[in-house]
Short mmCIF file of C-alpha atoms in Angstrom, two decimals:
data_model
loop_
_atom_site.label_atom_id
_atom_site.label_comp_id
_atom_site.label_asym_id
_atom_site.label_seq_id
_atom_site.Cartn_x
_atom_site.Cartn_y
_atom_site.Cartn_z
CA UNK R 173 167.68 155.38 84.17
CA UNK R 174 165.91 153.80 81.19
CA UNK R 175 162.66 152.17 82.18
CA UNK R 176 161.31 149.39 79.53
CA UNK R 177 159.68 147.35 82.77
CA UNK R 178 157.26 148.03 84.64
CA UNK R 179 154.45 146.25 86.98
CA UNK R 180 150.62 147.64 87.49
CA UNK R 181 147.18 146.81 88.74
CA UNK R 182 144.34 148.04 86.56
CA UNK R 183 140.64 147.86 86.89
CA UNK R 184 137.80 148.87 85.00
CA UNK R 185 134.95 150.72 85.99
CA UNK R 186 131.82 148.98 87.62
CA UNK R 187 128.24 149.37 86.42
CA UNK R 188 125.96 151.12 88.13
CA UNK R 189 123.18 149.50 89.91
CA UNK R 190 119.53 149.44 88.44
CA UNK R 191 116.53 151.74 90.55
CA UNK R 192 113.99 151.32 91.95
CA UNK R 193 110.86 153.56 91.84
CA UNK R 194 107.49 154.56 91.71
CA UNK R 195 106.02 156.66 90.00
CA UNK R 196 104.61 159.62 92.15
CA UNK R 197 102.11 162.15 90.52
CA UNK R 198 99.12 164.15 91.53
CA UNK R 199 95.49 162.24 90.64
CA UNK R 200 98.04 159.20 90.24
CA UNK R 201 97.80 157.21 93.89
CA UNK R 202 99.43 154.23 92.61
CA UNK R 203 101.74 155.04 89.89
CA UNK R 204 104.06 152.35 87.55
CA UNK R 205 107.59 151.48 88.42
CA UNK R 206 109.74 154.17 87.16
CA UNK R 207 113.29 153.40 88.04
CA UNK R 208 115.98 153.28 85.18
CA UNK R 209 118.88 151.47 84.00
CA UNK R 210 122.41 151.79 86.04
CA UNK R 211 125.34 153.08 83.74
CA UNK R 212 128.14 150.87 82.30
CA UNK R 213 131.39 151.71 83.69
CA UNK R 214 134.23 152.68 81.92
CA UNK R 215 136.47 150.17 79.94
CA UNK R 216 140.49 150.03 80.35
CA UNK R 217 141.88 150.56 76.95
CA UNK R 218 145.58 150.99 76.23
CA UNK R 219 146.74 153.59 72.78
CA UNK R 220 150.08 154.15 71.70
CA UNK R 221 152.13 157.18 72.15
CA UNK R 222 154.31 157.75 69.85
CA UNK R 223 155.82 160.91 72.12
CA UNK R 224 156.38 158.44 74.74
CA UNK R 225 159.90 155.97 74.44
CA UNK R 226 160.10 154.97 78.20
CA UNK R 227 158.04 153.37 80.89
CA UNK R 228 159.02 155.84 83.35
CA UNK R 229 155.96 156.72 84.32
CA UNK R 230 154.64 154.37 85.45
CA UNK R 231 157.43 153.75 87.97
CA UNK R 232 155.53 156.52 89.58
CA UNK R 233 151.76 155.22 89.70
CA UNK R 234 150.84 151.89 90.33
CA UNK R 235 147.36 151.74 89.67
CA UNK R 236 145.09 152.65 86.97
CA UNK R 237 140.88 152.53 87.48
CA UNK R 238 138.04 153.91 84.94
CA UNK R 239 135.37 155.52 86.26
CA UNK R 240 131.84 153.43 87.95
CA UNK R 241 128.76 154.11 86.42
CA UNK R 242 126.25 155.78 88.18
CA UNK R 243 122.82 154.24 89.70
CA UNK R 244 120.20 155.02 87.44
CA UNK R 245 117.46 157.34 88.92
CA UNK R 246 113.52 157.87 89.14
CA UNK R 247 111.61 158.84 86.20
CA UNK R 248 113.48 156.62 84.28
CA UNK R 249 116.55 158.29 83.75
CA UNK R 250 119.70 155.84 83.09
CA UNK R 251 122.71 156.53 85.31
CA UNK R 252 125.73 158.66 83.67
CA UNK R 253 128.48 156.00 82.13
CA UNK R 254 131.89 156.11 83.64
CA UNK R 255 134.50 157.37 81.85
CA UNK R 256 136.88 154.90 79.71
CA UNK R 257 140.54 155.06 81.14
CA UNK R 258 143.06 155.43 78.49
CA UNK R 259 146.82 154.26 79.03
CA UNK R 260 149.29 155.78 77.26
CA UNK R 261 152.15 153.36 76.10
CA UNK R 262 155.19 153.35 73.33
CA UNK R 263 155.10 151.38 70.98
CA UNK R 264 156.21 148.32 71.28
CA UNK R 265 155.19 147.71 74.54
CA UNK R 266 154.08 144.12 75.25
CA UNK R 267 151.06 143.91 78.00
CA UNK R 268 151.34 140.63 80.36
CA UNK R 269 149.22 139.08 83.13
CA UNK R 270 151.53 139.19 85.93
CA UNK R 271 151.14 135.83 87.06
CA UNK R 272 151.58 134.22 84.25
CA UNK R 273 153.90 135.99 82.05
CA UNK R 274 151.61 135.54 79.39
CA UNK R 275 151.16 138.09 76.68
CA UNK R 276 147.77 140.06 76.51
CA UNK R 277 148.35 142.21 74.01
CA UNK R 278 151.45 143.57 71.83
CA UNK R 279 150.99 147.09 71.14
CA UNK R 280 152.68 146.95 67.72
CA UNK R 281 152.29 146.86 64.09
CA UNK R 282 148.69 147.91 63.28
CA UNK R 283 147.86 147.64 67.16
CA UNK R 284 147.52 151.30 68.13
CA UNK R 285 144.52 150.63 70.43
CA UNK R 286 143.28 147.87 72.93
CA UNK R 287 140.51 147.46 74.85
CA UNK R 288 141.78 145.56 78.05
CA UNK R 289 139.19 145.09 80.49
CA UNK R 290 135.24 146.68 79.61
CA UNK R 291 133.38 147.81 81.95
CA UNK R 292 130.41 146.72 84.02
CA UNK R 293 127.65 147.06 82.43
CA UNK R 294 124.50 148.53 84.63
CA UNK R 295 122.19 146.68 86.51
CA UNK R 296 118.72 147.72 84.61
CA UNK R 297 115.87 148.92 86.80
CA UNK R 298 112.79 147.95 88.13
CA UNK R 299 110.70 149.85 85.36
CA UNK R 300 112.11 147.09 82.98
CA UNK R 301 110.69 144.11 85.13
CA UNK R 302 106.89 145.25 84.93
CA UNK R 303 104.81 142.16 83.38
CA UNK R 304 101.02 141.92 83.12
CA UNK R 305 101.31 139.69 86.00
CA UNK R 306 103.39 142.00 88.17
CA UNK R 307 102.98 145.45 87.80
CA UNK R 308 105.08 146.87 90.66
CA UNK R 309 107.92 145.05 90.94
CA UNK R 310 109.95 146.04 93.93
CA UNK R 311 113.51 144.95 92.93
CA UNK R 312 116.02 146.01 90.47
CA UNK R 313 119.42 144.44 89.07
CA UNK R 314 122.96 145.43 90.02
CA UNK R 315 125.54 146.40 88.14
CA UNK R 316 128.04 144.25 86.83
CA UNK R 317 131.47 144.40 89.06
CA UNK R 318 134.56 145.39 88.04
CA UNK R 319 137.79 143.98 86.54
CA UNK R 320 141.04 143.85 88.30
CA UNK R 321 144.48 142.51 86.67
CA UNK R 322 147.74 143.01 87.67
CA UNK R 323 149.88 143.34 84.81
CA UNK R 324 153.63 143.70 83.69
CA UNK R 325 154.44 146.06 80.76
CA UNK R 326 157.34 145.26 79.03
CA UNK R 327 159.21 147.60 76.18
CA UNK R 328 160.83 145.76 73.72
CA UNK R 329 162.39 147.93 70.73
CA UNK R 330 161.03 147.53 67.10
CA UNK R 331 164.27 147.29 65.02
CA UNK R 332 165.40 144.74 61.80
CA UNK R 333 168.56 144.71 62.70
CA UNK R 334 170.16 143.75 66.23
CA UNK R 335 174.34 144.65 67.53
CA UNK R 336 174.96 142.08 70.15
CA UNK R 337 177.81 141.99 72.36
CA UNK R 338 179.80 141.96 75.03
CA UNK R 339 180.42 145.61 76.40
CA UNK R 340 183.42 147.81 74.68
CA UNK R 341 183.39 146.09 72.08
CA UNK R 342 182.70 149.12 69.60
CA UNK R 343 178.64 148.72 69.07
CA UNK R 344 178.39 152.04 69.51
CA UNK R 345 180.85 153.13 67.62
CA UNK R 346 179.14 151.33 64.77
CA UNK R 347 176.16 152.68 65.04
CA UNK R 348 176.76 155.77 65.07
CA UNK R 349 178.93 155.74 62.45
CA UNK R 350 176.33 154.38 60.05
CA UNK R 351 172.85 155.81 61.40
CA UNK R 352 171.29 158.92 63.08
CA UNK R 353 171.77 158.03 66.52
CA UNK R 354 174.31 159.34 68.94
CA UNK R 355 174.88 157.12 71.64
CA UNK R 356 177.40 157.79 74.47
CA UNK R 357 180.46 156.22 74.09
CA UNK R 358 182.94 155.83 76.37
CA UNK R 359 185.34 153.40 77.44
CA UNK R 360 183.88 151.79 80.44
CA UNK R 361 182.43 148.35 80.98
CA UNK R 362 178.68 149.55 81.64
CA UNK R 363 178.71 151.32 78.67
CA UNK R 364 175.22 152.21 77.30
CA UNK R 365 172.11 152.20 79.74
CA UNK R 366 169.41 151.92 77.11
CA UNK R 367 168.85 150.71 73.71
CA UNK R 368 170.00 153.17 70.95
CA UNK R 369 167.64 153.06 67.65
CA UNK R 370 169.09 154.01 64.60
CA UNK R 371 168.23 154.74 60.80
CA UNK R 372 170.80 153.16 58.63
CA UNK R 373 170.16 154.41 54.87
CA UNK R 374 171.77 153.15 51.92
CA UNK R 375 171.76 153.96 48.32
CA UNK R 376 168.80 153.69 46.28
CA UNK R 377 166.24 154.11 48.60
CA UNK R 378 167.43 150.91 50.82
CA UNK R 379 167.48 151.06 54.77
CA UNK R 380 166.61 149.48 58.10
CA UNK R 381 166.42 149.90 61.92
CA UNK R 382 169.64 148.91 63.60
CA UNK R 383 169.04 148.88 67.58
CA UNK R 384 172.54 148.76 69.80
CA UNK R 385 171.54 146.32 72.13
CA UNK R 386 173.72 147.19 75.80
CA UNK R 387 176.20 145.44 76.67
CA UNK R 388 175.54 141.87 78.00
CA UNK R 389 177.74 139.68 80.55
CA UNK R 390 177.65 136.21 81.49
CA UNK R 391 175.02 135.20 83.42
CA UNK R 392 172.69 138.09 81.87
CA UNK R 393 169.79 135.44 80.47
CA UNK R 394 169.46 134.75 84.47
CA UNK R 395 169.25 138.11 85.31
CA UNK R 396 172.52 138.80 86.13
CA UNK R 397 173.74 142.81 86.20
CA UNK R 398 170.71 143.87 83.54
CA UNK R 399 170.20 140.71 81.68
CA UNK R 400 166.69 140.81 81.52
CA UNK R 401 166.40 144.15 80.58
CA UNK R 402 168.60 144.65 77.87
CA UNK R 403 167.86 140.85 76.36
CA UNK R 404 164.61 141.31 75.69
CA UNK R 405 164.84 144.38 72.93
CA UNK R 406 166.67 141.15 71.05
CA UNK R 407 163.31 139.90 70.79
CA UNK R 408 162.19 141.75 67.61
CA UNK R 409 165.06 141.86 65.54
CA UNK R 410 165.43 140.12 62.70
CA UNK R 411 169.17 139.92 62.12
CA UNK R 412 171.63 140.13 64.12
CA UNK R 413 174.99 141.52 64.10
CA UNK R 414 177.34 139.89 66.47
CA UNK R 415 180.18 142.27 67.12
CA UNK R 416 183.13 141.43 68.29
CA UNK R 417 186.59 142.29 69.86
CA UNK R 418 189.04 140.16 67.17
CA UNK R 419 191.82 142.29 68.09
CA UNK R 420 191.73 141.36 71.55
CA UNK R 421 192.37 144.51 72.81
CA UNK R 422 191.32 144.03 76.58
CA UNK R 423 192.56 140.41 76.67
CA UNK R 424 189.29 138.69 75.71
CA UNK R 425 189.48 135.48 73.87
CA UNK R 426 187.22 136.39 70.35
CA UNK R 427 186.06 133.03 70.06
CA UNK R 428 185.58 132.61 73.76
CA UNK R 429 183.13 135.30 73.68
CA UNK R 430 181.07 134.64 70.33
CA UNK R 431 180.09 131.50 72.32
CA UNK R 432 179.48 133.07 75.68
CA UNK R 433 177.37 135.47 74.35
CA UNK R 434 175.14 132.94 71.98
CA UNK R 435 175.10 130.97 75.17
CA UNK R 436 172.80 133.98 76.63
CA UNK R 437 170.73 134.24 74.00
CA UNK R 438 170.10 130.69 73.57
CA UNK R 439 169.32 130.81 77.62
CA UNK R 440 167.34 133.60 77.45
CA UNK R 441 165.16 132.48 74.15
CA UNK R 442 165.95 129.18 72.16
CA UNK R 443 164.59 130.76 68.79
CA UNK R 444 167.38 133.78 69.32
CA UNK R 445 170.16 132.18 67.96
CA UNK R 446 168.46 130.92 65.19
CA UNK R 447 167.82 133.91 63.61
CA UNK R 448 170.25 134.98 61.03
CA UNK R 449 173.70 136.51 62.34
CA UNK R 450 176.79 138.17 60.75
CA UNK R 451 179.69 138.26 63.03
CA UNK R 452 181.22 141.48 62.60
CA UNK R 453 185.05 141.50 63.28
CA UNK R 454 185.74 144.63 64.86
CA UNK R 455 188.81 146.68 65.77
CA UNK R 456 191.17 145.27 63.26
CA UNK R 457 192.51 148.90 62.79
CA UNK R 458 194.29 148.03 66.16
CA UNK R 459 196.23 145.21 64.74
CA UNK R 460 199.45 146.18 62.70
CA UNK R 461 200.14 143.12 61.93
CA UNK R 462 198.20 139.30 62.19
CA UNK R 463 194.59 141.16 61.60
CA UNK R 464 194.20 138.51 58.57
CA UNK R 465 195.27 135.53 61.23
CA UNK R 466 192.82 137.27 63.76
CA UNK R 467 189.70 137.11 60.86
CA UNK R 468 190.74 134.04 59.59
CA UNK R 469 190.50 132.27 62.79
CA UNK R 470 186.94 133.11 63.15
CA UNK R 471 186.31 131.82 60.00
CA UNK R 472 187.37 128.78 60.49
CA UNK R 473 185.68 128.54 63.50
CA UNK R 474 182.46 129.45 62.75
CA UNK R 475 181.83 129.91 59.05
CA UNK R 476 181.07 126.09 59.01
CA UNK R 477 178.28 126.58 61.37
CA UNK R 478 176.67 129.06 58.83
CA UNK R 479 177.91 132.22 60.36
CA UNK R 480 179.42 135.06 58.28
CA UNK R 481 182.43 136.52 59.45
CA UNK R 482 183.40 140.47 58.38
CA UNK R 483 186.11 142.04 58.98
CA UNK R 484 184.98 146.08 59.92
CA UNK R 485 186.87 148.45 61.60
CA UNK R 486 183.97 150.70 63.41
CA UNK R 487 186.32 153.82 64.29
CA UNK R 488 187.78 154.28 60.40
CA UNK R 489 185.04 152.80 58.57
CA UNK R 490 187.00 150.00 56.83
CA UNK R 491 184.72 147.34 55.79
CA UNK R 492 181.63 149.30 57.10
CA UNK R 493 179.78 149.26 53.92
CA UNK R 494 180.36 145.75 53.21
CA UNK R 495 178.29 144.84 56.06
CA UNK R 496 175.70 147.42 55.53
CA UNK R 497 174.69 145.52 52.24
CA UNK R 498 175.37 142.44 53.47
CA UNK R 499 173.05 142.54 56.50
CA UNK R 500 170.48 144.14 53.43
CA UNK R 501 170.71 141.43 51.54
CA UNK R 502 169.63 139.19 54.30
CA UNK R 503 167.13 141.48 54.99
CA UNK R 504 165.25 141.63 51.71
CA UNK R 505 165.17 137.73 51.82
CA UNK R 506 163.42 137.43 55.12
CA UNK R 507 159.78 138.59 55.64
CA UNK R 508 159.51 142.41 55.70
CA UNK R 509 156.47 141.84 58.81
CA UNK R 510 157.27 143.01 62.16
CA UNK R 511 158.11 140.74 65.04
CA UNK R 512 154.77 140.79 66.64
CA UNK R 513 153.81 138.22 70.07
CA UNK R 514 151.02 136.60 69.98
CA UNK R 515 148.03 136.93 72.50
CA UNK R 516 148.42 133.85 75.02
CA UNK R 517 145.82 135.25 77.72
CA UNK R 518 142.47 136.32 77.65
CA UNK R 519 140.77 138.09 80.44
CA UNK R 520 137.56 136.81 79.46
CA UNK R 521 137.97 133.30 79.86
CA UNK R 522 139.44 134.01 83.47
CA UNK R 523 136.34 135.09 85.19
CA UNK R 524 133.81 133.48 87.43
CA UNK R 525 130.60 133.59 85.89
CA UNK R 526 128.77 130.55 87.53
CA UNK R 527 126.47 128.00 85.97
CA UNK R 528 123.27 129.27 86.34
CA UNK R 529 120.25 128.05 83.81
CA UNK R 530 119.36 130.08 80.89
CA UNK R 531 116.54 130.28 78.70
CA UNK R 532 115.98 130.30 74.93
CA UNK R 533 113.00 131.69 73.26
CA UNK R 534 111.36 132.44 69.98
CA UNK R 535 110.02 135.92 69.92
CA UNK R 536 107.36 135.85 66.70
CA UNK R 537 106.77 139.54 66.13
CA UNK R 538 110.74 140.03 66.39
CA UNK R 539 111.34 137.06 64.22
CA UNK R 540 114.52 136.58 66.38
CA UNK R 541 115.49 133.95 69.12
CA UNK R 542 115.77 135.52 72.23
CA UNK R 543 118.31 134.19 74.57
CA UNK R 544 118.99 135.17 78.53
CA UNK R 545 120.42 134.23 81.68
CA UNK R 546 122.92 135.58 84.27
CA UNK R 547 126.15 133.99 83.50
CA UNK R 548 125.61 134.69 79.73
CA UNK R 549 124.85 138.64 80.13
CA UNK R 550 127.78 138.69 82.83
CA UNK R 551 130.09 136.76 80.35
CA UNK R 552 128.87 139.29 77.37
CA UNK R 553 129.79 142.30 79.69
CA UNK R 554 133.11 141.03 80.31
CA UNK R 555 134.29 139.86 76.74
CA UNK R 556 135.39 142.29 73.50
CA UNK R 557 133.09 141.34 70.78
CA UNK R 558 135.20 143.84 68.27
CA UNK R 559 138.55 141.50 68.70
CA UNK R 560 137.62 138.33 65.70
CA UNK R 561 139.60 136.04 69.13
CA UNK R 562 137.06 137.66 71.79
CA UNK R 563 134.40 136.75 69.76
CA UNK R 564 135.28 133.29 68.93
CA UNK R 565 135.74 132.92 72.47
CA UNK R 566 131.58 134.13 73.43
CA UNK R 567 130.32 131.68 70.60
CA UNK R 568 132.47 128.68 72.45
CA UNK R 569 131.31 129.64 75.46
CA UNK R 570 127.76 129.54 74.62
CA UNK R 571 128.26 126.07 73.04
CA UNK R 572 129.85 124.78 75.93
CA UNK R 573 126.84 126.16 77.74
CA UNK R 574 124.41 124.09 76.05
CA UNK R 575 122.86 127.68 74.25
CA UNK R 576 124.05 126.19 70.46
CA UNK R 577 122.40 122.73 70.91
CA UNK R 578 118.97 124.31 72.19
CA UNK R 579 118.81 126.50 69.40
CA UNK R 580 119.08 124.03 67.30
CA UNK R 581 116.82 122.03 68.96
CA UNK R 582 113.85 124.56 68.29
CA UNK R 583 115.06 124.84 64.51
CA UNK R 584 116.74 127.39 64.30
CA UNK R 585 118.14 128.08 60.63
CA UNK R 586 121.31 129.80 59.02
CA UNK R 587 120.59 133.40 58.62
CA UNK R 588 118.37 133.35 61.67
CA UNK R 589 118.79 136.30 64.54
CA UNK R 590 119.24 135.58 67.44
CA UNK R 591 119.14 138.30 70.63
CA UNK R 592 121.27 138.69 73.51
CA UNK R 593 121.05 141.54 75.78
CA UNK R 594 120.71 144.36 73.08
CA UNK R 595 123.18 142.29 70.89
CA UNK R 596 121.98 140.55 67.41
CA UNK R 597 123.56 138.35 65.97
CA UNK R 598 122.94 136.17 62.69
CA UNK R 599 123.44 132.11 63.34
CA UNK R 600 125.40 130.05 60.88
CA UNK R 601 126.30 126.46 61.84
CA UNK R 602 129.84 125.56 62.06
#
């Protein structure tokens, strides 16, 4: 079967811890502290496949974990780095915390790469705690731990353009009439399994992504038969083409089920049946006679609510290209940028890192303010400072620490550095 859900725990890779040493050498009876650095661990990062169009594998594997870093070693030699894990994904997979339901990343658009949770960064050894004052010192720092979320990947299809409704209705039909893809068709009332994409080109260089959404039933925005799974590809579109049964043909009320099925959408998401939507009218070849009555009751019914009704006949073609430029038209009037969900969680501001003091200082010979303490390098290890949101994030955080005011305190001026743990960074006030 089609898998566009799935549910995982992934954690990144912890640092290794910092060593401690002496050195040992002939004609040398009381050598320096030689113990080096532990190595970061490797960083969760997800990438798009664009081989990959299912989640099936990871219906297989449940959990994902980088590689620790190594303890460093005598003689100063820094512990190997773990390896970075790399998830492959589709595109258009959307990345949730599991508890929540809230969206960590969208792997769409111009997202082809994320870095999820980094990696520990290692504890640094006792060599780099030597002072004039104490020369051997006997302890070293651990590595930072690592990062465990449990997450739900959901696949929702990139298309503009949406079919919608309820099964047998001729969706497929359509599509494949009018587009490269080749769904099954058959006359049953589970009808398609997955989502069917489809290119639908037009003259003069003018085309879209149609997506044949499966059929849905009532009750399917509560999870009823595959509700959730077929309801959220809806997500992305743009426009959507509500097609329906006007002939009747299996003793469905047409109007009856235009509502029923807006009713899921609206239950499902309330800015779904907002978005623009053409009701197709669809099987009218099947009607010898009262096809005009047929159209022109839907019309009436919902052409004052701002709907447009077609009349199409999916197995001859009648009235197929009409809706092809019609659904173009609405198209080129809407904004040509891809559905994307925003973030909503951050990993970063979900983790413990205590309130322990810190301490700012002004190093002369660096000409940089030099600022340390353990919840700030635990809280730098832990957030992306690439992502413009992760770093907006650290310079809050260190405000709400008290680290902004101090610095100002001591006079610090735009343009100035200021060091953090192997970071620099230049200060501008707000």
């Amino acid at each position: 079967m089609f898998a566009d859900r799935a549910r995982i725990i992934v954690k990144s890779g912890a640092g290794g811890n910092g060593h401690v040493s002496f050195r040992r050498e002939k004609f040398v009876p009381a050598g320096g502290p030689d113990g080096g650095d532990g190595g970061n661990g490797g960083s969760v990062i997800f990438r798009v496949n664009e081989g990959l169009n299912t989640l099936t594998d990871f219906r297989h594997v449940r959990k994902y974990a980088a590689q620790a870093g190594e303890e460093g070693d005598k003689k100063n030699r820094k512990g190997k780095s773990g390896e970075d894990l790399y998830i492959q994904v589709p595109a258009g997979t959307v990345v949730k915390e599991a508890s929540t339901g809230q969206v960590i990343v969208d792997m769409s658009g111009d997202t082809r790469e994320f870095v999820l949770l980094k990696g520990g960064h290692g504890g640094r050894g006792n060599a780099r705690y030597a002072t004039p004052t104490m020369q051997a010192p006997k302890y070293a720092q651990p590595g930072q731990p690592a990062q465990e979320l449990e997450l739900i990947l959901e696949l929702k299809v990139i298309a503009d353009v949406g079919l919608v409704g309820f099964p047998n209705v001729g969706k497929s039909t359509l599509i494949s009439r009018v587009s490269n893809a080749r769904p099954k068709i058959a006359n049953y009332h589970f009808t398609t399994l997955q989502p069917s994409l489809g290119v639908v080109d037009l003259d003069e260089g003018k085309g879209f992504v149609m997506a044949d959404i499966p059929g849905l039933i009532e009750g399917a925005s509560e999870g009823v038969g595959l509700g959730h799974e077929f309801l959220r590809h809806v997500e992305r579109t743009k426009v959507l083409i509500h097609v329906v049964d006007a002939a009747g043909s299996e003793g469905r009320d047409p109007v009856e089920d235009i509502y029923a099925i807006n009713k899921e959408l609206a239950n499902y998401s309330p800015s779904l049946p907002t978005r623009p939507q053409i009701i197709a009218a669809n099987k009218l070849d099947l009607l010898y006679d009262g096809a005009d009555e047929a159209v022109n009751r839907l019309k009436a019914e919902f052409e004052p609510q701002g709907y447009r009704v077609m009349p199409i006949s999916a197995a001859t073609g009648k009235g197929v290209r009409e809706l092809l430029y019609q659904v173009w038209d609405m198209l080129s009037e809407l904004d040509d940028q891809p559905v994307i969900f925003e973030q909503e969680y951050f990993p970063e501001e979900h983790r413990e890192t205590g309130d322990e003091p810190f301490t700012v200082e002004y190093d002369v010979k660096e000409k940089a303010y030099v600022v340390e303490g353990p919840s700030i390098e635990k809280m730098l290890g832990y957030t992306n400072l690439e992502s413009e949101k992760g770093f907006k994030f650290f310079q809050d955080f260190l405000k709400d620490r008290g680290v902004i005011a101090q610095l100002e305190e001591m006079g610090i001026q735009d343009g100035d550095t200021v060091e953090i743990y192997g970071f620099a960074f230049d200060y501008y006030k707000n």
